[in-house]
Short mmCIF file of C-alpha atoms and ligand atoms in Angstrom, two decimals:
data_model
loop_
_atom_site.label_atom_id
_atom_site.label_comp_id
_atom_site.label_asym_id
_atom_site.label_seq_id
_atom_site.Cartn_x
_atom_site.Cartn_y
_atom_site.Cartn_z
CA UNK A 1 -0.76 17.35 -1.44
CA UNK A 2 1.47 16.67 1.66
CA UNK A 3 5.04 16.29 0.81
CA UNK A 4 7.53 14.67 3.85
CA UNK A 5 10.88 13.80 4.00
CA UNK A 6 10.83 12.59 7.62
CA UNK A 7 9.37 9.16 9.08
CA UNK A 8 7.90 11.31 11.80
CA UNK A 9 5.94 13.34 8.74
CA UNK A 10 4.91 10.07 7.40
CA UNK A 11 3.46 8.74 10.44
CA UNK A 12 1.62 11.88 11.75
CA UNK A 13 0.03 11.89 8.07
CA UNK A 14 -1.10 8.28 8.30
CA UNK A 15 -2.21 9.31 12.29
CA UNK A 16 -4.52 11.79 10.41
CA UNK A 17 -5.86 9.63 7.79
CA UNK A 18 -6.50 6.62 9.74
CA UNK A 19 -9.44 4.62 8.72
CA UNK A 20 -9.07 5.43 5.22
CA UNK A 21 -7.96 2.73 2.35
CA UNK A 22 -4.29 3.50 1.30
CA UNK A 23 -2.88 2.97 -2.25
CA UNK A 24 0.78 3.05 -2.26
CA UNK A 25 2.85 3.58 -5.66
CA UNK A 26 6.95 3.07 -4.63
CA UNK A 27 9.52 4.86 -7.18
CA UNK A 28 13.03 6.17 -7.41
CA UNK A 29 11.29 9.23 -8.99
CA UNK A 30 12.06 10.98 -12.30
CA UNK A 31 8.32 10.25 -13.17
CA UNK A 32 6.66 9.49 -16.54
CA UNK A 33 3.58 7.95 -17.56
CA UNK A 34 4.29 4.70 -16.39
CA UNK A 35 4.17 5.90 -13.04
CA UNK A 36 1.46 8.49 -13.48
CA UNK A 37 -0.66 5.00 -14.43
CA UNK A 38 0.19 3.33 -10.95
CA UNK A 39 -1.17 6.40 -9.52
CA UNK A 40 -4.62 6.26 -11.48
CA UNK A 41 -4.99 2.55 -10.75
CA UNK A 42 -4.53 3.85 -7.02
CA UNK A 43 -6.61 6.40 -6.99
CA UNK A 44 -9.47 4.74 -8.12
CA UNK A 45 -9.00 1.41 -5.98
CA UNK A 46 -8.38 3.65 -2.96
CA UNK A 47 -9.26 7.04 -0.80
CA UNK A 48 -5.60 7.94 -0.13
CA UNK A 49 -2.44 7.83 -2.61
CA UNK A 50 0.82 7.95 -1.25
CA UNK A 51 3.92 7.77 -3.83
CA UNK A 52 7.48 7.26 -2.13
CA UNK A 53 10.43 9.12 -4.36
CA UNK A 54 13.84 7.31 -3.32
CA UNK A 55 16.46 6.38 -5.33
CA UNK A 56 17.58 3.42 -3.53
CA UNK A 57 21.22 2.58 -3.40
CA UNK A 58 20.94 -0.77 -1.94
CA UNK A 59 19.30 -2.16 -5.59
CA UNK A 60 22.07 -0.81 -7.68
CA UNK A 61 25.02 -3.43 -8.44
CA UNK A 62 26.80 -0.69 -10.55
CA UNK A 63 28.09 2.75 -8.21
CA UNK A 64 28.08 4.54 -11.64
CA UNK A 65 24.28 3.66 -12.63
CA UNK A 66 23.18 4.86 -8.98
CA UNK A 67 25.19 8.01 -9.98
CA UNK A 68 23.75 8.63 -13.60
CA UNK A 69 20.17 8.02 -12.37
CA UNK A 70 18.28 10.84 -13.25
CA UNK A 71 16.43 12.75 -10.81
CA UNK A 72 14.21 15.70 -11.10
CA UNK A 73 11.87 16.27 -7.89
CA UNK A 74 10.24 19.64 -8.58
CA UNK A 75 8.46 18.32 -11.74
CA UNK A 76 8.17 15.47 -9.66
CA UNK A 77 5.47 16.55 -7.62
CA UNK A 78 4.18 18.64 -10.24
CA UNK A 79 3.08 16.04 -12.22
CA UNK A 80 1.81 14.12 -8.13
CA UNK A 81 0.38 17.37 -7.20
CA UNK A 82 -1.83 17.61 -11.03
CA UNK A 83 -2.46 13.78 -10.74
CA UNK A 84 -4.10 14.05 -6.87
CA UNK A 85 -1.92 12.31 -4.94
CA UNK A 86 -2.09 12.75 -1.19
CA UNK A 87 1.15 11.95 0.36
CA UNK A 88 4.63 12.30 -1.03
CA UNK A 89 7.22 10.26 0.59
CA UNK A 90 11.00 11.76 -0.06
CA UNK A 91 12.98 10.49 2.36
CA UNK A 92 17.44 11.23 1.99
CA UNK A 93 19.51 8.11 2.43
CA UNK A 94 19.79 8.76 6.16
CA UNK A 95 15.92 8.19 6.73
CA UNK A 96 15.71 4.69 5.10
CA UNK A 97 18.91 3.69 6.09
CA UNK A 98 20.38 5.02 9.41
CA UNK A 99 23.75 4.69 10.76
CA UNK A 100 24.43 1.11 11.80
CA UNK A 101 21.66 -0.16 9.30
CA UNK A 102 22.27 -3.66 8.96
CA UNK A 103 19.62 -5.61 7.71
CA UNK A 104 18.69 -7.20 5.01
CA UNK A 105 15.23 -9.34 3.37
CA UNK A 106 16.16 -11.88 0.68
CA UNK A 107 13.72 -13.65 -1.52
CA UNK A 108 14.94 -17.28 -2.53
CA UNK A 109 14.60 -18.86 -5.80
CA UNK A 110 12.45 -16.54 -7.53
CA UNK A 111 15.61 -13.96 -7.10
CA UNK A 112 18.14 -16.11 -8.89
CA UNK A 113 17.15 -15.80 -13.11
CA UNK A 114 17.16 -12.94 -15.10
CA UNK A 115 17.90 -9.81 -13.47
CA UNK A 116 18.80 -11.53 -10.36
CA UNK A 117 21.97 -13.11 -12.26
CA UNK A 118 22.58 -10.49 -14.24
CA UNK A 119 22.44 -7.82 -11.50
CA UNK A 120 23.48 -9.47 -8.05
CA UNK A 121 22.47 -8.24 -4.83
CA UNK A 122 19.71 -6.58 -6.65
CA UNK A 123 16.40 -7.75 -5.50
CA UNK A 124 17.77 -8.17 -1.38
CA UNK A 125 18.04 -4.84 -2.39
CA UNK A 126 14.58 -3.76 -3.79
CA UNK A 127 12.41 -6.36 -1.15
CA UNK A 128 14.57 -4.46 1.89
CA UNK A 129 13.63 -1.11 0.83
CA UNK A 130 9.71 -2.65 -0.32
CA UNK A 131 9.52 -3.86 3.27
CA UNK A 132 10.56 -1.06 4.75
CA UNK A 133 8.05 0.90 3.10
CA UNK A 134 5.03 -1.74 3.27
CA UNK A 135 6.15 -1.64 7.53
CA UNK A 136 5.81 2.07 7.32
CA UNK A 137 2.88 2.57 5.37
CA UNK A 138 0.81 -0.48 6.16
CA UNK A 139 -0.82 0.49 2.56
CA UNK A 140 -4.28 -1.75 1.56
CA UNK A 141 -2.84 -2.08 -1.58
CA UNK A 142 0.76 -1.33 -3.57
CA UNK A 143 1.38 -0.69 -7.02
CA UNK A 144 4.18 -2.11 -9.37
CA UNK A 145 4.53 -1.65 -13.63
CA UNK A 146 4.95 -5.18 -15.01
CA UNK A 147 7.45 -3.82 -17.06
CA UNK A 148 9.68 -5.07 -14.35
CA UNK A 149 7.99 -8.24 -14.18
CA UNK A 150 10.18 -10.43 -12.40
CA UNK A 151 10.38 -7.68 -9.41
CA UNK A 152 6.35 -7.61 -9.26
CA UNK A 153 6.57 -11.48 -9.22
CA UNK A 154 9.46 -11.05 -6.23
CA UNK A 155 7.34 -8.45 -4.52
CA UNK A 156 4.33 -10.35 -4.36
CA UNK A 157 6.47 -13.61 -3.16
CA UNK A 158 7.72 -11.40 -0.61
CA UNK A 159 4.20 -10.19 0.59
CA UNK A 160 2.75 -14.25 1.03
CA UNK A 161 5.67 -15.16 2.35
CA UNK A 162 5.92 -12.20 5.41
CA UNK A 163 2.65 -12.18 5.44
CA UNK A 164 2.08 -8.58 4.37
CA UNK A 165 -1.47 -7.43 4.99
CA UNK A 166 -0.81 -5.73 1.29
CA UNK A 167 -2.73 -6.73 -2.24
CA UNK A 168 0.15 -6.25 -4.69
CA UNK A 169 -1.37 -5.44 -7.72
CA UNK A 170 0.50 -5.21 -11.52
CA UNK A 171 -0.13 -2.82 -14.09
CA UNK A 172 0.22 -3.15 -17.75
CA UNK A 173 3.97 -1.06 -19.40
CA UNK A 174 3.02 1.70 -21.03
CA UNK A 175 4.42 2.09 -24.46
CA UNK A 176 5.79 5.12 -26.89
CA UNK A 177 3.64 4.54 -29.97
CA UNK A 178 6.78 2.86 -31.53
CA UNK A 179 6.84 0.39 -28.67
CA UNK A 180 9.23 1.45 -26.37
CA UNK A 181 8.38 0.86 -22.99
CA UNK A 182 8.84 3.82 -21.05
CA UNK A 183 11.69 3.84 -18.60
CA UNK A 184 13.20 6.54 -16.38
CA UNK A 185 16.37 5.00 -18.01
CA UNK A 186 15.36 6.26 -21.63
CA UNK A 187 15.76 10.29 -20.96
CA UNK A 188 19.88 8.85 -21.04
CA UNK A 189 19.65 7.47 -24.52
CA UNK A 190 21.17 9.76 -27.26
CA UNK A 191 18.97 10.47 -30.25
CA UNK A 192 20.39 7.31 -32.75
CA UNK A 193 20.03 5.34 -29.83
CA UNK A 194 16.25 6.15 -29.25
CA UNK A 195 15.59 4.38 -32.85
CA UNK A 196 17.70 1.45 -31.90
CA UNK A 197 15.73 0.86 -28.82
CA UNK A 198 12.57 0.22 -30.59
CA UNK A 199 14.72 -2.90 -31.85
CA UNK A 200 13.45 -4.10 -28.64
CA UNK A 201 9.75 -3.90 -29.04
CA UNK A 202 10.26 -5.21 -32.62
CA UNK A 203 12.22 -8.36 -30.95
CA UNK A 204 9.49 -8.97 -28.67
CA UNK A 205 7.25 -8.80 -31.34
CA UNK A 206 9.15 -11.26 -33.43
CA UNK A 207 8.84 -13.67 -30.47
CA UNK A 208 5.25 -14.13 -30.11
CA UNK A 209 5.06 -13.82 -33.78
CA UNK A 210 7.15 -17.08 -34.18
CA UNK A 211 5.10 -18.80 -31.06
CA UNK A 212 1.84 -18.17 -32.81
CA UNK A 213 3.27 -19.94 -35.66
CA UNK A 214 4.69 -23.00 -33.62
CA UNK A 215 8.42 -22.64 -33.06
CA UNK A 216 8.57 -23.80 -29.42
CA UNK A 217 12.34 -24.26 -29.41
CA UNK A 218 13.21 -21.41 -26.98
CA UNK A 219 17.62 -21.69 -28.40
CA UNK A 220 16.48 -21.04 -31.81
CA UNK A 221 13.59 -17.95 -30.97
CA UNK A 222 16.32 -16.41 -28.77
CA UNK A 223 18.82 -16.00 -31.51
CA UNK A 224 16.41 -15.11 -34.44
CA UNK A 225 15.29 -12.02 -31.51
CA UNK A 226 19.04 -11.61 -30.83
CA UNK A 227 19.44 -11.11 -34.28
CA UNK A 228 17.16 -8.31 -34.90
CA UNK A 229 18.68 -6.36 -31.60
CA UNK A 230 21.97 -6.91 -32.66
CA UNK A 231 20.94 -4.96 -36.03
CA UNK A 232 21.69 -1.33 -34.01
CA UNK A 233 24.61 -0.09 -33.94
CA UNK A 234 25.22 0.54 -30.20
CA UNK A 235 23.07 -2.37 -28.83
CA UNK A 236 24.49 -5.51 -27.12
CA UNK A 237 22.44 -8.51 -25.62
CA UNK A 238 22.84 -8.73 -21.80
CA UNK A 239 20.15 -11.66 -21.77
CA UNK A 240 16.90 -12.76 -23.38
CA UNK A 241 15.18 -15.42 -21.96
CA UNK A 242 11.95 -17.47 -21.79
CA UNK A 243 10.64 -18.29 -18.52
CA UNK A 244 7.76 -20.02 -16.73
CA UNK A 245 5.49 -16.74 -16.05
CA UNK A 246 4.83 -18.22 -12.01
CA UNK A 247 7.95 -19.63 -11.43
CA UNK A 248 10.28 -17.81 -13.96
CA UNK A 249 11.78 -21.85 -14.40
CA UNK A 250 13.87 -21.20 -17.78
CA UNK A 251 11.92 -22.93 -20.68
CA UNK A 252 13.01 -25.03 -23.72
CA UNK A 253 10.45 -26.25 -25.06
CA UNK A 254 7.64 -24.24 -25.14
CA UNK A 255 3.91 -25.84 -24.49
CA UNK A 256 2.41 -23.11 -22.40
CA UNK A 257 2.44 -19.69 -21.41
CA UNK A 258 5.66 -18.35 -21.51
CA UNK A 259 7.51 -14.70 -20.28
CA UNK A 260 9.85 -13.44 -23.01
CA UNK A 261 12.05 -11.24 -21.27
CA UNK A 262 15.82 -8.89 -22.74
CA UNK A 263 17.95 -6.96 -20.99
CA UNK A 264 20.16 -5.20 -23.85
CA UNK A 265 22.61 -2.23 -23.56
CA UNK A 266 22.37 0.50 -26.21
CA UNK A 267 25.74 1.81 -25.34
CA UNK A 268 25.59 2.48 -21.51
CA UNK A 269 22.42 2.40 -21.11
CA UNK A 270 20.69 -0.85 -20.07
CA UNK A 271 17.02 -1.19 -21.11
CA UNK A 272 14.84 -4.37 -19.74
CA UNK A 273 11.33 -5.63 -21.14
CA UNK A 274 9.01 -8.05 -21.53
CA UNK A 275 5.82 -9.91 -22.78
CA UNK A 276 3.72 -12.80 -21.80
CA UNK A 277 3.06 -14.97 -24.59
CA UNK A 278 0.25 -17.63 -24.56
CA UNK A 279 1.28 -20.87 -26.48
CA UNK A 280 0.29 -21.85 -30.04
CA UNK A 281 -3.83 -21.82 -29.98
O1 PAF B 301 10.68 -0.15 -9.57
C1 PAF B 301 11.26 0.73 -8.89
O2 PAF B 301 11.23 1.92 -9.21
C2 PAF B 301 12.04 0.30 -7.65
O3 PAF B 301 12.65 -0.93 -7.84
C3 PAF B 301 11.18 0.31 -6.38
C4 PAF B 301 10.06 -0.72 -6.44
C5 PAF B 301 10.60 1.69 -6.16
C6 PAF B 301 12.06 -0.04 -5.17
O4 PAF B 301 13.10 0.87 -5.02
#
């Protein structure tokens, strides 16, 4: 496994490889199982894997979550190296985003619910870093957890719309058996706080629950969920929201397929998730 911090590096290693199908997987690092899926779903789609590790300031709204986001790069590419990835990408800030850097690639509507509102500035920052990378790479295909499923909806808006040569391609959260989706975000949650955040799942669960048996009033399912992740101590409601799964349009009255998506703080730490729900058979 190659392992570059330079564009140079990058581009002498794609020189080499030339010809070959590339599957790229972009993170911020601090890698789990989540990621180490993207990677399989790469690997066997593709003859070269390349994973980028950069924590990108541009996407955080909050100078204290850039801060507290973990990083550990030595187990890192451990876990890249046992997994057979090809080509590590671990570029500093100064790499990405050189002196003078002043540019910027904003996605329109699909941007503005949900995280977008709740985090501003945060997807112009995740599509300029994504484009950066898909301009570098030129990968065949890229790979994104639909745990963050309004950023795999943005980045494949972002690749019709530029006309990226790239198949964006979703992969399914991976869970803890109790639910939890796994999150770099979780290694900060104390050990009370671990229990609450399987309130989560359980709220999810609640919603599809309540579908299946025909509530389609989206007001009342959000505060019986709200209710059952306001039962933990530490945990506050940031958002939960149901959402046309193309368009992320909010819903009220549900008649289709719907996304059920919560952001909720257990103390500082803010956890996201979400499922797709089909309506009432
Ligand atoms: O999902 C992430 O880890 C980041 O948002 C991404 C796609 C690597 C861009 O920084």
């Amino acid at each position: 496994m190659e392992v570059t911090k330079k564009i140079v590096g990058l581009r002498e290693w794609l020189a080499q490889n030339r010809g070959a199908s590339l599957g790229l997987v972009p993170t911020m690092g601090f890698l789990h199982q989540g990621h180490l899926a993207l990677v399989k779903a790469a690997k066997a789609q593709n003859e070269r894997v390349a994973v980028s590790i950069f924590v990108n300031p541009l996407q955080f709204n909050s100078p204290e979550d850039f801060e507290n986001y973990p990083i550990n790069i030595e187990e890192d590419l451990r876990l890249l190296a046992e997994a057979g990835v090809d080509l590590v990408f671990t570029p500093p800030p100064e790499e990405i985003y050189p002196k003078g850097f002043d540019a910027q690639l904003r996605i329109g509507a699909i941007t503005k619910p949900l995280e977008g509102s709740a985090r501003p500035g945060h997807f112009d920052g995740v599509t300029t870093v994504v484009a950066k990378f898909f301009n570098l790479f030129t990968p065949d295909r890229a790979y994104f957890g639909e745990k963050d499923a309004q950023q795999l909806l943005v980045i494949k808006k972002m690749a019709q719309d530029m006309n990226y040569g790239v198949q964006v391609i979703g992969c399914p959260t991976v869970r803890e058996p109790g639910g939890l989706a796994l999150s770099s975000r979780n290694s900060r949650l104390k050990e009370s706080q671990k229990e609450e955040a399987l309130l989560i799942w359980q709220a999810l669960q609640l919603g599809k629950q309540k579908i299946a048996e025909g509530l389609s009033n989206s007001a009342q399912l959000i505060e019986l969920m709200s209710e059952v992740v306001l039962s933990g101590a530490s945990a506050a409601v940031d958002y939960i929201s149901i959402n046309d799964t193309q368009t992320l349009e909010p819903v009220e009255e549900i008649t289709g397929e719907v996304l059920i998506s919560l952001a909720v703080f257990l103390g500082k730490v803010r956890l996201i998730d979400n499922i797709t729900v089909p309506p009432k058979a």
